[in-house]
GROMACS .gro file of C-alpha atoms in nm:
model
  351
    1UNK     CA    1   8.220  -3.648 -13.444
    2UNK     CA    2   8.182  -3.628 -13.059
    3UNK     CA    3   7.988  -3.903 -12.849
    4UNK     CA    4   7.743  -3.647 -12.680
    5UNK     CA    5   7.525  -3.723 -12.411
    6UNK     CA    6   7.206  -3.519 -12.413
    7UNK     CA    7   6.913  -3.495 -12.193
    8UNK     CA    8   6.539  -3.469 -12.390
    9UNK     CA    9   6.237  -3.345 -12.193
   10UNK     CA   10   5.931  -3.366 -12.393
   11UNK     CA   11   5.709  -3.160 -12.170
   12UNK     CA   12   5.351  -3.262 -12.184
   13UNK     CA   13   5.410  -3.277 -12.570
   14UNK     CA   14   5.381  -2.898 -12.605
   15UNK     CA   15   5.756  -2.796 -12.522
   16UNK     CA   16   6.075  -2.978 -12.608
   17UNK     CA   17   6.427  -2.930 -12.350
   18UNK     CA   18   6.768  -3.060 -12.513
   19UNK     CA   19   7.030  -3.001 -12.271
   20UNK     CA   20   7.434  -3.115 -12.317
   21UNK     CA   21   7.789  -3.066 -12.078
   22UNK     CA   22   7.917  -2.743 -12.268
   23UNK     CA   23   8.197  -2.665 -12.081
   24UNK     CA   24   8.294  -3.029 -12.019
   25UNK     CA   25   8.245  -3.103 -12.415
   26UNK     CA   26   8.332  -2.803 -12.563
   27UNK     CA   27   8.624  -2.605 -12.359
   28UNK     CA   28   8.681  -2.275 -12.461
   29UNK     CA   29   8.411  -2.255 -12.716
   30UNK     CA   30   8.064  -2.179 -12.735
   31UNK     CA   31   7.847  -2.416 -12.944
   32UNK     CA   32   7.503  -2.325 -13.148
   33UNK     CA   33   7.195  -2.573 -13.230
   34UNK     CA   34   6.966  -2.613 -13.472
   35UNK     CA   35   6.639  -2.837 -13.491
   36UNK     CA   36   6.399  -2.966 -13.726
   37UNK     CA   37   6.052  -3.159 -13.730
   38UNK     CA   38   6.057  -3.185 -14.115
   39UNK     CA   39   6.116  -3.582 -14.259
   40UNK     CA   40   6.301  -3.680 -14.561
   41UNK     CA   41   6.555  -3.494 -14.779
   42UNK     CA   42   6.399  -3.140 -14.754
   43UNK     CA   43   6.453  -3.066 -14.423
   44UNK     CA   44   6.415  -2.708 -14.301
   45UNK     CA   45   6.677  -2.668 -13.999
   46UNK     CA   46   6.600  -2.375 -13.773
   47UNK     CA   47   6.815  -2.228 -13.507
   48UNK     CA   48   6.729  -2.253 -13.129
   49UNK     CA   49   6.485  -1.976 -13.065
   50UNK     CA   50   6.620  -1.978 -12.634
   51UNK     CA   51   6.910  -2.065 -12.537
   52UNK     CA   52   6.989  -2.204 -12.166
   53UNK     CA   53   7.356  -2.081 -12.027
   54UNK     CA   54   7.611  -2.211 -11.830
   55UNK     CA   55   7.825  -1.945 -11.738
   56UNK     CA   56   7.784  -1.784 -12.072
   57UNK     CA   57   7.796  -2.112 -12.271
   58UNK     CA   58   7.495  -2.250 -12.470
   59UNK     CA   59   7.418  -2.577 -12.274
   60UNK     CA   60   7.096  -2.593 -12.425
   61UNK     CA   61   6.795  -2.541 -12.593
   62UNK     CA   62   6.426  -2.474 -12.552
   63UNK     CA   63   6.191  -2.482 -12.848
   64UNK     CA   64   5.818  -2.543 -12.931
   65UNK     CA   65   5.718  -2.923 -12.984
   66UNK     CA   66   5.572  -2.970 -13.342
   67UNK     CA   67   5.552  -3.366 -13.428
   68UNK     CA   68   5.606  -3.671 -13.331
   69UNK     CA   69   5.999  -3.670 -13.525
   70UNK     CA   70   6.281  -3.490 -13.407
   71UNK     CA   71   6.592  -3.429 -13.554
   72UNK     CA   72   6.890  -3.207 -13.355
   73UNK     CA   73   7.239  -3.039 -13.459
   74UNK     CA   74   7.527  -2.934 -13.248
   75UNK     CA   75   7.740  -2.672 -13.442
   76UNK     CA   76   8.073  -2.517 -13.403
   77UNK     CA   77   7.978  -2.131 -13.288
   78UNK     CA   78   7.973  -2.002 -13.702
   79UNK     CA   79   7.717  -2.294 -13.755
   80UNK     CA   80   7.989  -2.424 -14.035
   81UNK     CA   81   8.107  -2.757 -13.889
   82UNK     CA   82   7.852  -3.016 -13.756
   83UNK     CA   83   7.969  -3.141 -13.421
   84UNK     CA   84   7.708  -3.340 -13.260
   85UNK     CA   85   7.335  -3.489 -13.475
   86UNK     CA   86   7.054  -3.731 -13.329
   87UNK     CA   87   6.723  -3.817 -13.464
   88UNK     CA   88   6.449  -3.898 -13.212
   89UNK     CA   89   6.119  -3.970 -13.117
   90UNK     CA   90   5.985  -3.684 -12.934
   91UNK     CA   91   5.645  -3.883 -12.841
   92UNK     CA   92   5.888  -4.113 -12.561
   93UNK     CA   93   6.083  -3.842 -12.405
   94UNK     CA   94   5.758  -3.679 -12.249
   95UNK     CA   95   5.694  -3.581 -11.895
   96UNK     CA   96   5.311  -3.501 -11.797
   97UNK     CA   97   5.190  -3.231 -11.649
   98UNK     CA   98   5.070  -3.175 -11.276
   99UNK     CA   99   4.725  -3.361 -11.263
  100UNK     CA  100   4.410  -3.067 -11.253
  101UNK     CA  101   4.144  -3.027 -11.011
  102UNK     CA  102   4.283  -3.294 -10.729
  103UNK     CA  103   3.997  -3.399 -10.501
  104UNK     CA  104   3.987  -3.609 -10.180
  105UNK     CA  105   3.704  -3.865 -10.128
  106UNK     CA  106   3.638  -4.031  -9.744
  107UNK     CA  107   3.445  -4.297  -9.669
  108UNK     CA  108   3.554  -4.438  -9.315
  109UNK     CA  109   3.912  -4.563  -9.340
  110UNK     CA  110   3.905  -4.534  -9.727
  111UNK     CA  111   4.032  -4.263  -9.888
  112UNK     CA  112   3.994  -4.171 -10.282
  113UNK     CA  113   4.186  -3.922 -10.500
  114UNK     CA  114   4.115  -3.854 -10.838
  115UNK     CA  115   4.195  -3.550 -11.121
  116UNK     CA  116   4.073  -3.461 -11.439
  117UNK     CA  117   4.127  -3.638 -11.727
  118UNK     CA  118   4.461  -3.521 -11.949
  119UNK     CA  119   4.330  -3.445 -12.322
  120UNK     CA  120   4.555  -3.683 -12.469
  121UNK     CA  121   4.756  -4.003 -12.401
  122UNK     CA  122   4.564  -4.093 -12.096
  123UNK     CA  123   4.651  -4.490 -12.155
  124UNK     CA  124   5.015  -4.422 -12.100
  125UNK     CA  125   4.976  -4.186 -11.723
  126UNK     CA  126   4.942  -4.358 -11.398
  127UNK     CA  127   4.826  -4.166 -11.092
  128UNK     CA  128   5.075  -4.203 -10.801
  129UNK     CA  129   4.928  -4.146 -10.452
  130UNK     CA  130   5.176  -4.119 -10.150
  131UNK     CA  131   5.134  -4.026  -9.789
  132UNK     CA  132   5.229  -4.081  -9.460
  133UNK     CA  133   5.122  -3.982  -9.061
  134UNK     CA  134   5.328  -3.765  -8.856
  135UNK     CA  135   5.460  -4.062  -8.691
  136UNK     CA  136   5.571  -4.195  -9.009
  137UNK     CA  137   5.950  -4.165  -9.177
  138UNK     CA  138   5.872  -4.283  -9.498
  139UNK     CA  139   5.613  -4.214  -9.764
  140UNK     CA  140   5.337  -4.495  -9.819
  141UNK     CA  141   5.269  -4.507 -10.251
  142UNK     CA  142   4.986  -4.646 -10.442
  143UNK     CA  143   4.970  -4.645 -10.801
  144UNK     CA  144   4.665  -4.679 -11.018
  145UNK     CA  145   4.524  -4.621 -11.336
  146UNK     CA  146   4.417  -4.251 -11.395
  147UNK     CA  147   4.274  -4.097 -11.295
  148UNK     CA  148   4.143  -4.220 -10.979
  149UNK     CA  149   4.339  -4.410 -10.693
  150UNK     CA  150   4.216  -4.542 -10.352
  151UNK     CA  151   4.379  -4.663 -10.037
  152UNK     CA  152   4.214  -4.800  -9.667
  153UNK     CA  153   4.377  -4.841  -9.345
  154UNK     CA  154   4.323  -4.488  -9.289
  155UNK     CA  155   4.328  -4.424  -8.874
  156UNK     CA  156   4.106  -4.126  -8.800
  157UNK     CA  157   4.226  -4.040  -8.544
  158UNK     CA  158   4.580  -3.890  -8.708
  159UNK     CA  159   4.676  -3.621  -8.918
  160UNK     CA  160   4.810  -3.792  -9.288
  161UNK     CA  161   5.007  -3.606  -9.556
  162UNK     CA  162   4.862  -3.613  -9.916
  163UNK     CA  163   5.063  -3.553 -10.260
  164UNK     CA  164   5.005  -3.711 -10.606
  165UNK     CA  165   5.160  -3.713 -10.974
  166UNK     CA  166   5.120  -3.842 -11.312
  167UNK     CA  167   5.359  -4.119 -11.427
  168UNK     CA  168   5.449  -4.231 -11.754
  169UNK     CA  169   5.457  -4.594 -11.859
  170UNK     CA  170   5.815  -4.736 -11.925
  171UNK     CA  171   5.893  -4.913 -12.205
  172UNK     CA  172   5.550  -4.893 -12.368
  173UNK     CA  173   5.532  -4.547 -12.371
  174UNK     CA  174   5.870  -4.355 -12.254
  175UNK     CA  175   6.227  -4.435 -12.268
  176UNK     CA  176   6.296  -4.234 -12.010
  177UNK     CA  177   6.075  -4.250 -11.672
  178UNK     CA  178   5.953  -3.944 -11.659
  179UNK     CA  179   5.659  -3.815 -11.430
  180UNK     CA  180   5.516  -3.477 -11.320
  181UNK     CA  181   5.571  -3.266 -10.994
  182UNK     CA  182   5.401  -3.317 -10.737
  183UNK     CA  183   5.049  -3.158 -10.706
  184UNK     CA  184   5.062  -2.906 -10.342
  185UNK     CA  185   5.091  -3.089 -10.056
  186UNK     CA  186   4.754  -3.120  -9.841
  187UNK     CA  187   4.699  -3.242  -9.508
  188UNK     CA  188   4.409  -3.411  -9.363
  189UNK     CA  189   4.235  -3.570  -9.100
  190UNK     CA  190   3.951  -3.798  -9.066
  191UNK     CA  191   3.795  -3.620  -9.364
  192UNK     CA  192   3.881  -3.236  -9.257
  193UNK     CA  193   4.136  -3.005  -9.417
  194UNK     CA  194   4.376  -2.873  -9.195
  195UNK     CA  195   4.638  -2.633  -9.286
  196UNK     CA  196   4.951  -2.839  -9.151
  197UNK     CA  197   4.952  -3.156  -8.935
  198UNK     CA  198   5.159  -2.905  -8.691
  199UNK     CA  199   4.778  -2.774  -8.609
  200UNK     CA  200   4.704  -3.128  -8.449
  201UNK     CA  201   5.003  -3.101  -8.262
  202UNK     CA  202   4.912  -2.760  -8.117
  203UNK     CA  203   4.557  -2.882  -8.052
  204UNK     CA  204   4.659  -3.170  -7.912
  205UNK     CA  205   4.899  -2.984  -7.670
  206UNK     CA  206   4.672  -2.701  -7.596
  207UNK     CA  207   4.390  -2.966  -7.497
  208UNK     CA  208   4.714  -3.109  -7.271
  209UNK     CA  209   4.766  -2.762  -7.115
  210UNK     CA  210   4.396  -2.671  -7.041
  211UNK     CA  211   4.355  -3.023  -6.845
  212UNK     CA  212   4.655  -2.966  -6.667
  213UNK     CA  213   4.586  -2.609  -6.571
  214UNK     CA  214   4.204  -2.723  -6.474
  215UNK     CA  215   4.402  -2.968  -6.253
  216UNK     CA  216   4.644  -2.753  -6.057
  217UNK     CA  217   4.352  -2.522  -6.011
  218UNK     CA  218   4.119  -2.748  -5.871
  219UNK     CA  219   4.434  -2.924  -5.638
  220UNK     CA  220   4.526  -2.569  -5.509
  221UNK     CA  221   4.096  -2.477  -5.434
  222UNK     CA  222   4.123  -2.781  -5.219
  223UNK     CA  223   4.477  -2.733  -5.051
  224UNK     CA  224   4.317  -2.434  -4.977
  225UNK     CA  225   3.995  -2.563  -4.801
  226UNK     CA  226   4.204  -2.781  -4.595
  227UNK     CA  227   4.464  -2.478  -4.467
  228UNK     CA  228   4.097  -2.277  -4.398
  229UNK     CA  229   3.970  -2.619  -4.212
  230UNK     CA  230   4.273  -2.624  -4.035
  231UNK     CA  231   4.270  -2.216  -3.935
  232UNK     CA  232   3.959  -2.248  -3.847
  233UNK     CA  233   3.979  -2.511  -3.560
  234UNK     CA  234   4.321  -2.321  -3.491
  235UNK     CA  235   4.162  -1.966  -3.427
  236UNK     CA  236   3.893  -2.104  -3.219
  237UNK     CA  237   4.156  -2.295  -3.014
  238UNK     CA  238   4.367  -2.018  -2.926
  239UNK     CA  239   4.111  -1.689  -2.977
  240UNK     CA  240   3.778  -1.817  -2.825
  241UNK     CA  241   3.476  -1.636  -2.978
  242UNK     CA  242   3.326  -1.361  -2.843
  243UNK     CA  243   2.925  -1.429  -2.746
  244UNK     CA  244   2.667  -1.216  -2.892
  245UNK     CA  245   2.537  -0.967  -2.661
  246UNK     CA  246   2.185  -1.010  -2.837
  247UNK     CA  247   2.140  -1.358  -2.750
  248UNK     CA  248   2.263  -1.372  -2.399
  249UNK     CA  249   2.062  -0.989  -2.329
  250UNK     CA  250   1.763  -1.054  -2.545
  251UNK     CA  251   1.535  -0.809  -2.341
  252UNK     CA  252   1.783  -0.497  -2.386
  253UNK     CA  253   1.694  -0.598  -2.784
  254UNK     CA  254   1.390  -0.750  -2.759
  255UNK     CA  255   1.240  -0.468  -2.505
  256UNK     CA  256   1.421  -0.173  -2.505
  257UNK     CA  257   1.556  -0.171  -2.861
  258UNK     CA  258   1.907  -0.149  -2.737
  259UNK     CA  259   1.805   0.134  -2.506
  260UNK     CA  260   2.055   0.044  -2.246
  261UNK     CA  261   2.048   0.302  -1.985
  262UNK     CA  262   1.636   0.215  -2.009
  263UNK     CA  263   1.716  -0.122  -1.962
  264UNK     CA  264   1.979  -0.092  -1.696
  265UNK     CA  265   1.728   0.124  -1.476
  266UNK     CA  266   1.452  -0.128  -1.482
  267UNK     CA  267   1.725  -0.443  -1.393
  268UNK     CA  268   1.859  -0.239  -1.103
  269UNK     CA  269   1.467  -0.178  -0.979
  270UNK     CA  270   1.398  -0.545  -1.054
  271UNK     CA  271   1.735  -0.638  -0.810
  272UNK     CA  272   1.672  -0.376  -0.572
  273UNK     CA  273   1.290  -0.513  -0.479
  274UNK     CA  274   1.368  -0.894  -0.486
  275UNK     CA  275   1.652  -0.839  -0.250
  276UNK     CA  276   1.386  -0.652  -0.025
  277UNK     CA  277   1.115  -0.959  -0.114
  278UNK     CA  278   1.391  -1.225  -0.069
  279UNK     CA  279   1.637  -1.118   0.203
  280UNK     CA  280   1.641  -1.303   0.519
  281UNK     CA  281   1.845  -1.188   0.831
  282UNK     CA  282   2.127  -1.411   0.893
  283UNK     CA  283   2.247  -1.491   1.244
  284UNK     CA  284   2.587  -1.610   1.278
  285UNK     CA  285   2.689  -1.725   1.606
  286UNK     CA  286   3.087  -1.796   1.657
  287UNK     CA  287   3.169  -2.076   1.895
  288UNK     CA  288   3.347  -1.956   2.214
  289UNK     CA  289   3.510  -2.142   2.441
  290UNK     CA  290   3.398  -2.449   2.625
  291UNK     CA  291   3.379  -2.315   2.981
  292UNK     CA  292   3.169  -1.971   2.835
  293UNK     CA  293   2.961  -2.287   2.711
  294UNK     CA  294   2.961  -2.423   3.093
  295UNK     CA  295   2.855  -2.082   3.234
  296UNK     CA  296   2.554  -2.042   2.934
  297UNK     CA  297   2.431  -2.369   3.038
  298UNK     CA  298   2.365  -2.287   3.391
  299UNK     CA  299   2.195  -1.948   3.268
  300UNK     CA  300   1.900  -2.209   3.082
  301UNK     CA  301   1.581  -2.026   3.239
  302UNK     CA  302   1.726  -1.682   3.042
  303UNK     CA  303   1.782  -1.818   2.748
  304UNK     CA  304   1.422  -1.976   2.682
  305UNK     CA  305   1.345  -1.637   2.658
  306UNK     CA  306   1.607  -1.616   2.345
  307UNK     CA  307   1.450  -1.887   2.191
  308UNK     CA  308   1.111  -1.744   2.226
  309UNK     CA  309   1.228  -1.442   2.068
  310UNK     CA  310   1.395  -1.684   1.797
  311UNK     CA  311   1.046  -1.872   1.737
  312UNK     CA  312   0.901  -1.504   1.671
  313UNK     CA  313   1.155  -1.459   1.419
  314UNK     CA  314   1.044  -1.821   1.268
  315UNK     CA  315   0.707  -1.674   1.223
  316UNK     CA  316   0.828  -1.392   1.024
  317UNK     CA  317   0.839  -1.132   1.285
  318UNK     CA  318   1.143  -0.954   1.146
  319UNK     CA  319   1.219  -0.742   1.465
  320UNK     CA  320   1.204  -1.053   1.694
  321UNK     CA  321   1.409  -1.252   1.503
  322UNK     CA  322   1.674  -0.913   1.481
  323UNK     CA  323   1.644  -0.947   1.908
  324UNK     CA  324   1.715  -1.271   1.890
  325UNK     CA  325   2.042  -1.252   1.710
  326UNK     CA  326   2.175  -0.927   1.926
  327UNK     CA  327   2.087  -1.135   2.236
  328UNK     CA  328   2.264  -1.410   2.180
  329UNK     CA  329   2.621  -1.194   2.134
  330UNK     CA  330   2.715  -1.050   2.475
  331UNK     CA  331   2.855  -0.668   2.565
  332UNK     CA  332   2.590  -0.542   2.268
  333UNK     CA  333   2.331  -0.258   2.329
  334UNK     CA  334   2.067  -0.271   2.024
  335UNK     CA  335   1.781  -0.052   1.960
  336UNK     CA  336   1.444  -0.054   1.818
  337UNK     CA  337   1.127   0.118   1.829
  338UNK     CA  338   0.943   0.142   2.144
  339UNK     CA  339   1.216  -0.031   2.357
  340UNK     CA  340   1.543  -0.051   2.397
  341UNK     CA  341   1.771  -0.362   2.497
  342UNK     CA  342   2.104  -0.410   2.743
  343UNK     CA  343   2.303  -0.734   2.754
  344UNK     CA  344   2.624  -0.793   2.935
  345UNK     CA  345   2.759  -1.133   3.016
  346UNK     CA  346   2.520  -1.209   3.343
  347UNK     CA  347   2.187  -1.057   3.222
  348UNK     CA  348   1.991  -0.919   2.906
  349UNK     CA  349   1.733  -0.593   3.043
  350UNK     CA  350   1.504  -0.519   2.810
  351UNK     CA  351   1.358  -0.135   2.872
   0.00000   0.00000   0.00000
């Protein structure tokens, strides 16, 4: 009676969907089904053990799969006036399962998956491989026979994406194109598991951090040799250093242990008796004027007897060479032991 469009879901050939438009269909009244798997004129319909809802209307059905011939009936809601019937084959309208035990095979750039084995139909599944790099928009597919697909061009050196699915052939074995979820996600690289790509990321960032930290360290160590290069050679430029008293008075150390009033008794002894072994007596005679040097040189026969006292003192004769400096200075009376010594500007009388 009604043109019905229905969705069939054949799910891995244990579970059969039928779903329809209720509310678009059937305004204002709620619908009941009824299925059967029987063939020929003795067919036992049975009502539709689950029912899915659409805001309180029957949209659909879910029932157990139990042959290869399927036969469905839309009813009004007292199940007295046929609305909607199909017969089917429940063998196209199936959609596999996830594929079972997924593993991941490297071998340098090549990379194999494969899964176990379905019980049943395996001629009519495909296994779909797609992936893609973090630097990738799209997914990358390959399709092989199942249960085993492989793909090269692999770069080790980034993080790929992994998911796979069964397929169903279409036309030789579905009407519909149906194929399973996805099997979980999984992310590897060059052969290792990782738990998201976002890990290389990190590690690849973290590897950028430490370098860059080792570098600012290692540029702010030497910016700091060259400001203590440069203090340096500053300090000793304006503060000069300060010798060390044990190098330039190595006897107070070296003798006297850093005794110093020790030490500074046996210097003072030491300066006292050289100056005694050492010490010559000076004469210093001032230049007067030239006609005192006029009257001196008419006086010649009394002043031989200066420089005869002034040879004594050349022989190391200390008190002749003291006489000889008092008598050539006029207006002085000197005095030694055992005689004594007058000078005035005509004569020198020695008593």
């Amino acid at each position: 009676k009604y043109a019905i469009n229905t969705t069939v879901i054949n799910f891995n050939n244990e579970n059969m969907q039928i779903t329809w438009a209720a509310r678009e269909l059937f305004p204002g009244e709620n619908v009941s089904f009824s299925y059967t798997f029987d063939e020929g004129k003795h067919k036992v319909w049975k009502p539709c053990p689950t029912y899915l809802l659409d805001e309180d209307y029957n949209s659909g059905c879910l029932f157990k799969t139990e042959g290869p011939t399927l036969a469905i009936s839309i009813r009004n809601s007292n199940g007295s006036e046929d609305l909607f019937s199909k017969k089917l084959k429940s063998d196209f309208y199936i959609k596999p399962s996830r594929p079972e035990n997924v593993t991941f095979f490297w071998k340098e750039d090549t990379v194999t998956v494969s899964c176990n084995k379905p019980e049943r139909a395996v001629r009519c599944l495909r296994l779909e491989l797609q992936y893609k790099s973090k630097f990738d928009k799209e997914w990358q597919s390959r399709i092989s026979k199942c249960c085993s697909v492989g793909e090269q061009g692999f770069d080790p050196r980034k993080c790929y994406s992994f998911r796979v699915r069964l397929k169903r052939l279409v036309p030789q074995c579905n009407v519909v194109n149906y194929s399973s979820d996805w099997e979980a996600e999984t992310f590897w690289m060059n052969g290792t598991l990782l738990d998201s790509c976002d890990d290389d990321i990190k590690s690849q960032s973290n590897t950028i951090f430490v370098l860059s930290c080792s570098l600012a360290v290692l540029l702010m160590i030497l910016i700091l040799l060259i400001l203590l290069c440069k203090w340096q050679r500053l300090r000793k430029s304006v503060i000069p250093a300060v010798p060390d008293p044990k190098y330039i008075f190595a006897d107070l150390f070296s003798d006297h242990n850093g005794n110093f009033q020790e030490w500074i008794d046996k210097t003072e002894h030491a300066v006292v008796q050289t100056k005694l072994e050492y010490e010559e007596p000076e004469c210093i005679i001032e230049a007067e004027s030239q006609q005192e040097d006029e009257k001196n040189s008419d006086k010649r026969g009394l002043q031989e007897k200066i420089f005869t006292f002034s040879g004594a003192a050349e022989n190391n004769d200390p008190k002749a060479g003291q006489i000889a400096c008092l008598m050539a200075t006029s207006n002085t009376i000197a005095s030694f032991p055992g005689f004594h010594i007058l000078m005035n500007d005509d004569m020198y009388v020695m008593l």
